[in-house]
Structures are given as C-alpha cells and as structure tokens.
Coordinates of C-alpha atoms in Angstrom, one line a residue:
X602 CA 103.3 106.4 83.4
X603 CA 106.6 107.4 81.3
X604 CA 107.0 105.0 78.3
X605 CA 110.8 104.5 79.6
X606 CA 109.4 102.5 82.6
X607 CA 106.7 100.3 80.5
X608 CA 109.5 97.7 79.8
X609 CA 110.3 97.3 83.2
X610 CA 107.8 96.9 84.9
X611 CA 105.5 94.2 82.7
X612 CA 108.0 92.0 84.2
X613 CA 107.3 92.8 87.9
X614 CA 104.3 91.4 89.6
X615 CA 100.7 92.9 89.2
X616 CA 100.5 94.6 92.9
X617 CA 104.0 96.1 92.3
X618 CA 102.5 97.2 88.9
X619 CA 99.1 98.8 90.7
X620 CA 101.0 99.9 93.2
X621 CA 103.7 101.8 91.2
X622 CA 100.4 103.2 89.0
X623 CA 98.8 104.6 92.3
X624 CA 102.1 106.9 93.5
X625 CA 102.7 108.1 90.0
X626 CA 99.1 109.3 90.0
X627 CA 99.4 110.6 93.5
X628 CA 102.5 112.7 92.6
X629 CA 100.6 113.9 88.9
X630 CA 98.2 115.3 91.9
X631 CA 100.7 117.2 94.1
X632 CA 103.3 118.4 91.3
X633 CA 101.4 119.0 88.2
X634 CA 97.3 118.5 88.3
X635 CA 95.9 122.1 87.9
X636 CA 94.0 123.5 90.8
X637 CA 90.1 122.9 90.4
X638 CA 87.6 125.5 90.1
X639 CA 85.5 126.4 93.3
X640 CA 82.7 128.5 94.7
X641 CA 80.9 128.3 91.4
X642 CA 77.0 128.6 92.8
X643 CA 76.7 132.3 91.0
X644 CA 76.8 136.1 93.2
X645 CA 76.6 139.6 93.2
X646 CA 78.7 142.2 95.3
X647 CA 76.1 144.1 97.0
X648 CA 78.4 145.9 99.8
X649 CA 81.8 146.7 101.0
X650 CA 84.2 148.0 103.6
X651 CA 87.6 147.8 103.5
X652 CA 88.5 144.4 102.2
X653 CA 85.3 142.6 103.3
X654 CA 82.6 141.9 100.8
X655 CA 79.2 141.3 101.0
X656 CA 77.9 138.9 98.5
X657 CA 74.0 137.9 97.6
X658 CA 73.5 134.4 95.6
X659 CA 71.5 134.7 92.8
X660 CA 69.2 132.0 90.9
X661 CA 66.8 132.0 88.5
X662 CA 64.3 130.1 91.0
X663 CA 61.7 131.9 93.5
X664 CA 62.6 132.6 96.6
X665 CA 60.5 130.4 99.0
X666 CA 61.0 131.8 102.3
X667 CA 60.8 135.5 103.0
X668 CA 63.7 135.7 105.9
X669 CA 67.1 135.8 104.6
X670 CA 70.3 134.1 105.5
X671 CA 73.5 135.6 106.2
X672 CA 76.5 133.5 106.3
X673 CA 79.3 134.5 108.8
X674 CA 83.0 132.6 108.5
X675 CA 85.8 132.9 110.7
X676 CA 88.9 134.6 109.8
X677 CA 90.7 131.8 108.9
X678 CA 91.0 130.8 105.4
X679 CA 88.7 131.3 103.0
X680 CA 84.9 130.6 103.7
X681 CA 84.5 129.0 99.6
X682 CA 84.5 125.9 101.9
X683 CA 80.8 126.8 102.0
X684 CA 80.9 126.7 98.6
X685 CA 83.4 124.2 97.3
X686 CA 82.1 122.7 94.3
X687 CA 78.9 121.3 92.5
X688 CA 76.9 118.9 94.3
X689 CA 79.1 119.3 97.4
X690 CA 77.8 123.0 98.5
X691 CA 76.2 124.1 101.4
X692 CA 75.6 127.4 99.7
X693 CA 74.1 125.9 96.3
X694 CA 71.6 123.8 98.5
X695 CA 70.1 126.4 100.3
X696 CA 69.6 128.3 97.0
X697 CA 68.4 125.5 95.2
X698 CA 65.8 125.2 98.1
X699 CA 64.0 128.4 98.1
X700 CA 66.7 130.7 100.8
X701 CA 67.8 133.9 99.7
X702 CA 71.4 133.5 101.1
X703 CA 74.2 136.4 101.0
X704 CA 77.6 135.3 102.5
X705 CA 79.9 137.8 104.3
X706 CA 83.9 137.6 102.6
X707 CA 86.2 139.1 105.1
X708 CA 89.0 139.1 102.6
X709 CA 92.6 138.8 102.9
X710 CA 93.7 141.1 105.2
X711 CA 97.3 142.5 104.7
X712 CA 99.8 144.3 107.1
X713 CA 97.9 147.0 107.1
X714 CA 95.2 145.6 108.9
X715 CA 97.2 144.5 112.2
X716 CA 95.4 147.0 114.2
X717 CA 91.9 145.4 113.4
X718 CA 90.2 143.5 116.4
X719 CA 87.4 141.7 117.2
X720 CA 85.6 144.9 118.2
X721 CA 85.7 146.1 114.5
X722 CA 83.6 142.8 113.3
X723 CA 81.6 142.7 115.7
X724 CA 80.4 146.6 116.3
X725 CA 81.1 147.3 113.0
X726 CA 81.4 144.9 109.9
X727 CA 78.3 142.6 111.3
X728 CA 75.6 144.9 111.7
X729 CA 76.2 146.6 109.2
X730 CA 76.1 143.7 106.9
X731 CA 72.7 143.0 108.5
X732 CA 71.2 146.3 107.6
X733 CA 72.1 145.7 103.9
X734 CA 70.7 142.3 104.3
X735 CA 67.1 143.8 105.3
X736 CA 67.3 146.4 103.1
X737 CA 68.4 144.5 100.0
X738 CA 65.7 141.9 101.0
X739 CA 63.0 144.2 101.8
X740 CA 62.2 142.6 105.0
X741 CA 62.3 142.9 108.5
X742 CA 63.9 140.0 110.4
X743 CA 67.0 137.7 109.0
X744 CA 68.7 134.5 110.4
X745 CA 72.5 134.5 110.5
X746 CA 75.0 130.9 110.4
X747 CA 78.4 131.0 112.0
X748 CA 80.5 128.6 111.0
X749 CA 83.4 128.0 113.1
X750 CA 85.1 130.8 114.6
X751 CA 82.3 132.8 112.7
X752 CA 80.1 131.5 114.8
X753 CA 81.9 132.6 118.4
X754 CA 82.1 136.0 117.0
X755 CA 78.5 136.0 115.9
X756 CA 76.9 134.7 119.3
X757 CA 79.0 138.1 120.8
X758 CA 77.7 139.8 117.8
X759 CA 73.9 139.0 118.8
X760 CA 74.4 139.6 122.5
X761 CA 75.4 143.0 121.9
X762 CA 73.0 144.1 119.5
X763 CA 69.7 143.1 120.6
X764 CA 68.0 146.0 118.6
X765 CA 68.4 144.2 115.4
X766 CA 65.8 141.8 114.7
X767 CA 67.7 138.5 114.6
X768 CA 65.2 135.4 113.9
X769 CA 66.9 132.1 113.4
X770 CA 70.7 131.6 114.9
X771 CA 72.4 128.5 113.3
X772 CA 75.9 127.6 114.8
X773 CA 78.3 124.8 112.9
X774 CA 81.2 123.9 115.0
X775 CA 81.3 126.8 116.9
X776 CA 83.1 127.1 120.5
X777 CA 81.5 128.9 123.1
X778 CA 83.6 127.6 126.2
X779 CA 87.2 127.4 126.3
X780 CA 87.9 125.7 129.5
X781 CA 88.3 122.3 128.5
X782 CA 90.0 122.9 124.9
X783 CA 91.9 119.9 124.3
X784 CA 95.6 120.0 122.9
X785 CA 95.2 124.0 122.2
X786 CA 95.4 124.3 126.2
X787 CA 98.6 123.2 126.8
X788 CA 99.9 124.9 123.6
X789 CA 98.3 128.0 124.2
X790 CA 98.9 128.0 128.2
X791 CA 99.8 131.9 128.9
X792 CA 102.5 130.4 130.8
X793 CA 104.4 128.9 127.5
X794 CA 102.9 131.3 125.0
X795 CA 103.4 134.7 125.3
X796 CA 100.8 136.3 123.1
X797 CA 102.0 140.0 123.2
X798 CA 105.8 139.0 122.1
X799 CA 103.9 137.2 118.7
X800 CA 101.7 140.1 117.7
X801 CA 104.2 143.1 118.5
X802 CA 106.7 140.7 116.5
X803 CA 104.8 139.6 113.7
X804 CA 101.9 142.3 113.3
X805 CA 99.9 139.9 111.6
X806 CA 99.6 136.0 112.1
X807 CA 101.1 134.0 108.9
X808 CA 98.2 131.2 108.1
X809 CA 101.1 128.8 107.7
X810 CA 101.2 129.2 112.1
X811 CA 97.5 128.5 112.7
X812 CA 98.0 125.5 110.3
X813 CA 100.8 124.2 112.5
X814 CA 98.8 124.7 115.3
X815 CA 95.8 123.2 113.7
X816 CA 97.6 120.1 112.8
X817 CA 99.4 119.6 115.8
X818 CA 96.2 118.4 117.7
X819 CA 97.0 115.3 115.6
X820 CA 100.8 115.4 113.6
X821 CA 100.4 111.8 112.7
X822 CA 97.4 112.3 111.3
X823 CA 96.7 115.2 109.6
X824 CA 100.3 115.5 108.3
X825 CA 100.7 112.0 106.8
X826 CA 97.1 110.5 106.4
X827 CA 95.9 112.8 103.7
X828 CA 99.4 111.7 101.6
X829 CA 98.7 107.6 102.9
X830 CA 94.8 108.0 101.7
X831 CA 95.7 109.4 98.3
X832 CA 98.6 107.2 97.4
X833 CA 96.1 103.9 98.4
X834 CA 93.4 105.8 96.7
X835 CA 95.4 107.1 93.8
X836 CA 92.9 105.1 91.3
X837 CA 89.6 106.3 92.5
X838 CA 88.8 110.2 90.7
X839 CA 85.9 110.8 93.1
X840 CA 88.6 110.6 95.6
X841 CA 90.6 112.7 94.0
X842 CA 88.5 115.2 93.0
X843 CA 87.7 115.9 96.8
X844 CA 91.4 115.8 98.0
X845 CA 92.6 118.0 95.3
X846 CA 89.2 120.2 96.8
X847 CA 90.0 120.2 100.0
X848 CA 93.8 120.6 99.5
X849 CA 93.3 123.6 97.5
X850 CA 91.3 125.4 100.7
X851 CA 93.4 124.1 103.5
X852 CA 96.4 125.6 101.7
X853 CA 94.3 129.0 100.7
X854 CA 95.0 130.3 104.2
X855 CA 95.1 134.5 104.7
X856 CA 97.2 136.5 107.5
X857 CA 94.6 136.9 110.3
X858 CA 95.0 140.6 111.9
X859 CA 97.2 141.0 115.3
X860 CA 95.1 142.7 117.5
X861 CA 92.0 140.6 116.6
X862 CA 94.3 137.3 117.0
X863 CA 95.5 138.8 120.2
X864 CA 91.8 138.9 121.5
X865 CA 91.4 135.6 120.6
X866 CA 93.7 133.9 122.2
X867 CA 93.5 135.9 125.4
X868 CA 90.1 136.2 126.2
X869 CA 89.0 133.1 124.2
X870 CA 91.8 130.4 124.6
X871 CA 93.1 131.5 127.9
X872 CA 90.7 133.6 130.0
X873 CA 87.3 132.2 128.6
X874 CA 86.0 135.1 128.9
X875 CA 82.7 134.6 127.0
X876 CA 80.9 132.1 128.2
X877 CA 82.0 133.3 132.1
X878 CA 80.2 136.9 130.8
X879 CA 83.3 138.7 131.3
X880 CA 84.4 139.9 128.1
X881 CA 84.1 143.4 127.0
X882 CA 83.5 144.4 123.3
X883 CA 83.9 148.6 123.1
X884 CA 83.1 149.0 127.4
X885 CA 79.8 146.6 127.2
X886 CA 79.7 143.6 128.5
X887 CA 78.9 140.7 125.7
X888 CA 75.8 138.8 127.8
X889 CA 74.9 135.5 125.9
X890 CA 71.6 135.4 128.1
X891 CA 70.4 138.4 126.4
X892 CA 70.6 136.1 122.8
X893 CA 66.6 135.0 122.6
X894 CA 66.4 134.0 119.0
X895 CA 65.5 130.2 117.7
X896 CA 68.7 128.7 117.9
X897 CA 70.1 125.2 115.7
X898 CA 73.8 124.3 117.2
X899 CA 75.2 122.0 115.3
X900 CA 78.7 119.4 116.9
X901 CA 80.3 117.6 114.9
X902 CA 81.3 114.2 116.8
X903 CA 84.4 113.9 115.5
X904 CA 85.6 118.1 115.6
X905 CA 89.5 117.4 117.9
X906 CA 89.2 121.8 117.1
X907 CA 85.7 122.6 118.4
X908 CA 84.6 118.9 120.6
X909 CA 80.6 119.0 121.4
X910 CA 81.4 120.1 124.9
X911 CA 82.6 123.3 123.6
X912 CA 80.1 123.7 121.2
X913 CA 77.0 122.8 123.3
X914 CA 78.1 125.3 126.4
X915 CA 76.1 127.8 124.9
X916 CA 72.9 126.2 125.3
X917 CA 72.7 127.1 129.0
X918 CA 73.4 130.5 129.2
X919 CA 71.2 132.0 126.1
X920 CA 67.4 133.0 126.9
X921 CA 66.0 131.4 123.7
X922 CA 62.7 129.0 124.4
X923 CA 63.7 127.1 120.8
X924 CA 67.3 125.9 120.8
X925 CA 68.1 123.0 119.5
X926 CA 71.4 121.0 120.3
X927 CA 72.4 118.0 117.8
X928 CA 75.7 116.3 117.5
X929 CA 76.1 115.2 114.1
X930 CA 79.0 112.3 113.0
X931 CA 81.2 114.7 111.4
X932 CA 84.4 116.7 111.3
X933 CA 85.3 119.9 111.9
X934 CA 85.7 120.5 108.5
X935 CA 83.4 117.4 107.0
X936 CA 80.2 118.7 108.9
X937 CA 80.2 121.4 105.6
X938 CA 81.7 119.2 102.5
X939 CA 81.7 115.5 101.5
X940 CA 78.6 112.7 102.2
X941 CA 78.0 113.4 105.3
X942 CA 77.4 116.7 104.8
X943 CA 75.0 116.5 101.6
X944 CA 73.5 113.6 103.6
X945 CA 72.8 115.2 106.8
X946 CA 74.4 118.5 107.5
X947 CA 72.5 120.3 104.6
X948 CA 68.8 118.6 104.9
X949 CA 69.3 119.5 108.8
X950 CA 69.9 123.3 108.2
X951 CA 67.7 123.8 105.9
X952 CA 64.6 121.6 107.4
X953 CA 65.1 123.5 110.5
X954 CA 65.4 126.8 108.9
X955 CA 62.1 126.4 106.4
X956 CA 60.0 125.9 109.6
X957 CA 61.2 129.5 110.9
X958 CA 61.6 131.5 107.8
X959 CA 58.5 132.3 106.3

C-alpha cells in the first residue's frame, strides 16, 4: 500500500485494515498488473486461408492414438480459452495424454471480411482443414470438438459433408435448438431487432455488442460479481491468477463478420432453422439425421447462453447408434477452464475419446 497511508491506518481497526489491503490489491489488478501469458502448450502453423490458421500441437511424447483431433471455436473471441494457461488447458491434457490435437484459429477478422458467412466455414474453411488434418496425420478417419458456437457450425459442417470420414463428434456447450433460448429471445425477437439495419449499418459486429448481449442474460451478475469476488478475494493469488486469466480473454473479443452474424441470428436465434431441417448452406439442405458418427455432447448445468435443453436437442435427430448425452456442473465458460474442468470436463473427453481413437 503507499507508505503515506501506513500512519493512518495502524490506528483503524484490523477488518478496516484487511479490508482497505484487499481493494488496493484489487485495483493493482485492473490498473497496473501486466496481462499474463496464455496459450503456452507449444504449435506449429501447418495451413492457412485468409486469416484462419491451422495449428498442430507438438510434444516430445508418442502419440497414443492414431485418430486425430481437430478443434473447432466459434467466432467469438479467441479460442486460447482452450488453452489458457499451465495446468488449466484442455489443449495441454489431451497432448499430455497421447492425442495428436491441431486447433483451427479463425483469426481476427477485419472490415474486409463483412461479406463472409457461415457458408464460407462451413463449405470451405472446415473441410479443408480436415483434409490437411488426414494428410498431415497420415491417416484416414479424424474426430472434430466444437466448442460453443463452433460446435453448431460443426454439426451443419458434418451433415453436409458425409464423404469425409468423420469418426468421433465431441460437442461442449453447443446449441442445436433455438426455440426455447432464454433471455436472447426476447432480445433478439425479429419484431424488436432488426437484423438487416445492424449489418448494412455496421458491416461487421463490434465484440464490445455480443459482450453486452452476453452479459445482459444476467447484468447483476456478470457486471458486478467478477469486481465483488475480486475485491473479497483480493488476498488469495490462485484467485487472482484465474480472474486476471479469464479477464484477459473475455476482453480479447474480435469483430465477427456481417453476413455470417446475419445468418446467425436469422436462421439460428429467430427461425431455428437447424434443428427444424430447414436451413440451406450453398442450395443443400443441412440434415442432422445424415450425422452417424460416435457422438459425446457435453451441457454444462449451469450454461444461462447454451441451457442443456438446447444442447441435448441434437440427440434426437442425428442417426448415430453411440451418442452420448451428459450434463456436467459447469458454466458456459467453466465447462473448459478452472476445477471443474481439470476435474471432470478433461478426464470425460478424453476417456471417451481413447476408447474410439485407435
């Protein structure tokens, strides 16, 4: 604490002293604590288009299992959330057990990219990510996770293109029905939001607008609870270490394409379109029955952006005989980093995944 205030407060009581300690720590944190390193498990660039990278994790350990994973994030943010620090990474656990595990970076798209949609991932980007996948692997069959929105797009993705040999599907947090969608309905009612007006205004969707949105499912909550937890937790560094973590990605957000965003929210948010097997990806139909790999789909109990309901509609249209359905207690965001995960999100991927890779 400054020297100038030492005087002062020896003579104040022993909370008002602990608690004066904790909100000058809490404000060292948000003013002048530098940013912590993340995504350290070590990669290679093995592929690019545009601004999307494809990335292989390397490791001095044998692979185990002979089918490889891809890793799919939505196009919000930045998917180092997979890979957020030492000891709390999904990405390092799977190396560290034996997957060979590449990771698909869309990057940070700029104005120039407000004519991208959905169409472009998903006819484009994904399978040819896959390709480079097998043929940098040498094999014949991979398994692909979607996390989040990543996993929506990656369910359309495996509908349409039933030629490529698709083993293992595992879905985090990933909504497949829109009907019942919580606060978004009401803010995203076509009646009150006029999705043309916002892309031909803004061409491309500022992050700082899907945060609003994101945090208006609970304002109290995920405006001042954060700031409440760190000022009563101000003394604990564990604590720290992970807020200053999470803060650092929630805050790394990246302008998400117009014409993809307008998809979205049409034929997602208000048309659920995908589950009903009406949407249309370049004139085909996306058919979720004609999905038959194994499939792990993974709730998280607690999720207010992507509740179980959502999450677990996709288990009765696909045609796989193995599918799996679990809700786990978790976030939308802790079902990837913190104890939970390491605990139980990361042992149940990759348990389920060792019995179908070799």
């Amino acid at each position: 604490m400054p020297k100038e205030w030492n005087g002062v407060l020896e003579f104040a009581p022993e909370k008002y002293q602990e608690m004066y300690q904790r909100v000058y720590r809490a404000t060292q944190v948000l003013t002048t604590d530098a940013e912590p390193e993340v995504a350290p498990t070590p990669k290679e660039v093995i592929w690019t288009r545009n601004k999307t990278k494809l990335y292989r994790y390397i490791s001095d350990q044998p692979k185990k299992y002979k089918t490889p994973l891809l890793l799919v994030y939505a196009l919000i943010n930045k998917p180092y959330i997979l890979d957020l620090t030492k000891g709390g990474s999904l990405i390092e656990y799977l190396v560290e057990r034996g997957f060979d595990v590449y990771l698909l970076d869309w990057g940070t798209p700029g104005y120039e990219d407000r004519n991208m949609k959905l169409d472009d991932y998903i006819m484009d980007y994904i399978p040819r990510a896959v390709r480079k996948v097998m043929r940098k692997s040498k094999v014949e069959e991979v398994s692909i996770l979607g996390y989040c929105m990543g996993g929506t797009i990656t369910s359309a993705f495996a509908a349409l293109h039933p030629e490529l040999p698709i083993r293992n599907l595992v879905f985090m947090t990933s909504p497949f029905s829109f009907e019942n969608s919580g606060s978004y309905g009401p803010m995203l009612d076509e009646r009150y939001f006029d999705i043309n007006k916002v892309v031909e205004t803004l061409g491309v969707i500022p992050p700082e607008m899907i945060d609003f949105g994101n945090k208006m499912i609970n304002p109290m909550g995920t405006n001042f609870g954060p700031l409440i937890s760190l000022v009563e937790r101000a003394d604990n560094e564990k604590f720290i270490k992970s807020f200053k973590l999470l803060r650092r990605w929630l805050n790394d957000g990246i302008l998400f394409p117009g014409e993809a965003y307008r998809q979205w929210i049409r034929d997602f948010y208000q048309n659920n379109k995908l589950i009903k097997g009406e949407m249309v990806i370049r004139g085909k139909k996306v058919k979720l029955e004609n999905i038959k790999a194994n499939i792990l789909n993974l709730a998280g109990k607690n999720d207010l952006i992507a509740p179980p309901h959502q999450v677990e509609a996709l288990m009765d249209v696909v045609s796989s005989e193995d599918k799996q359905f679990k809700i786990l207690p978790v976030g939308h965001t802790s079902i990837t980093y913190g104890s939970q995960a390491t605990k139980i999100t990361y042992p149940t991927i990759a348990d389920w995944l060792e019995e179908r890779s070799n």
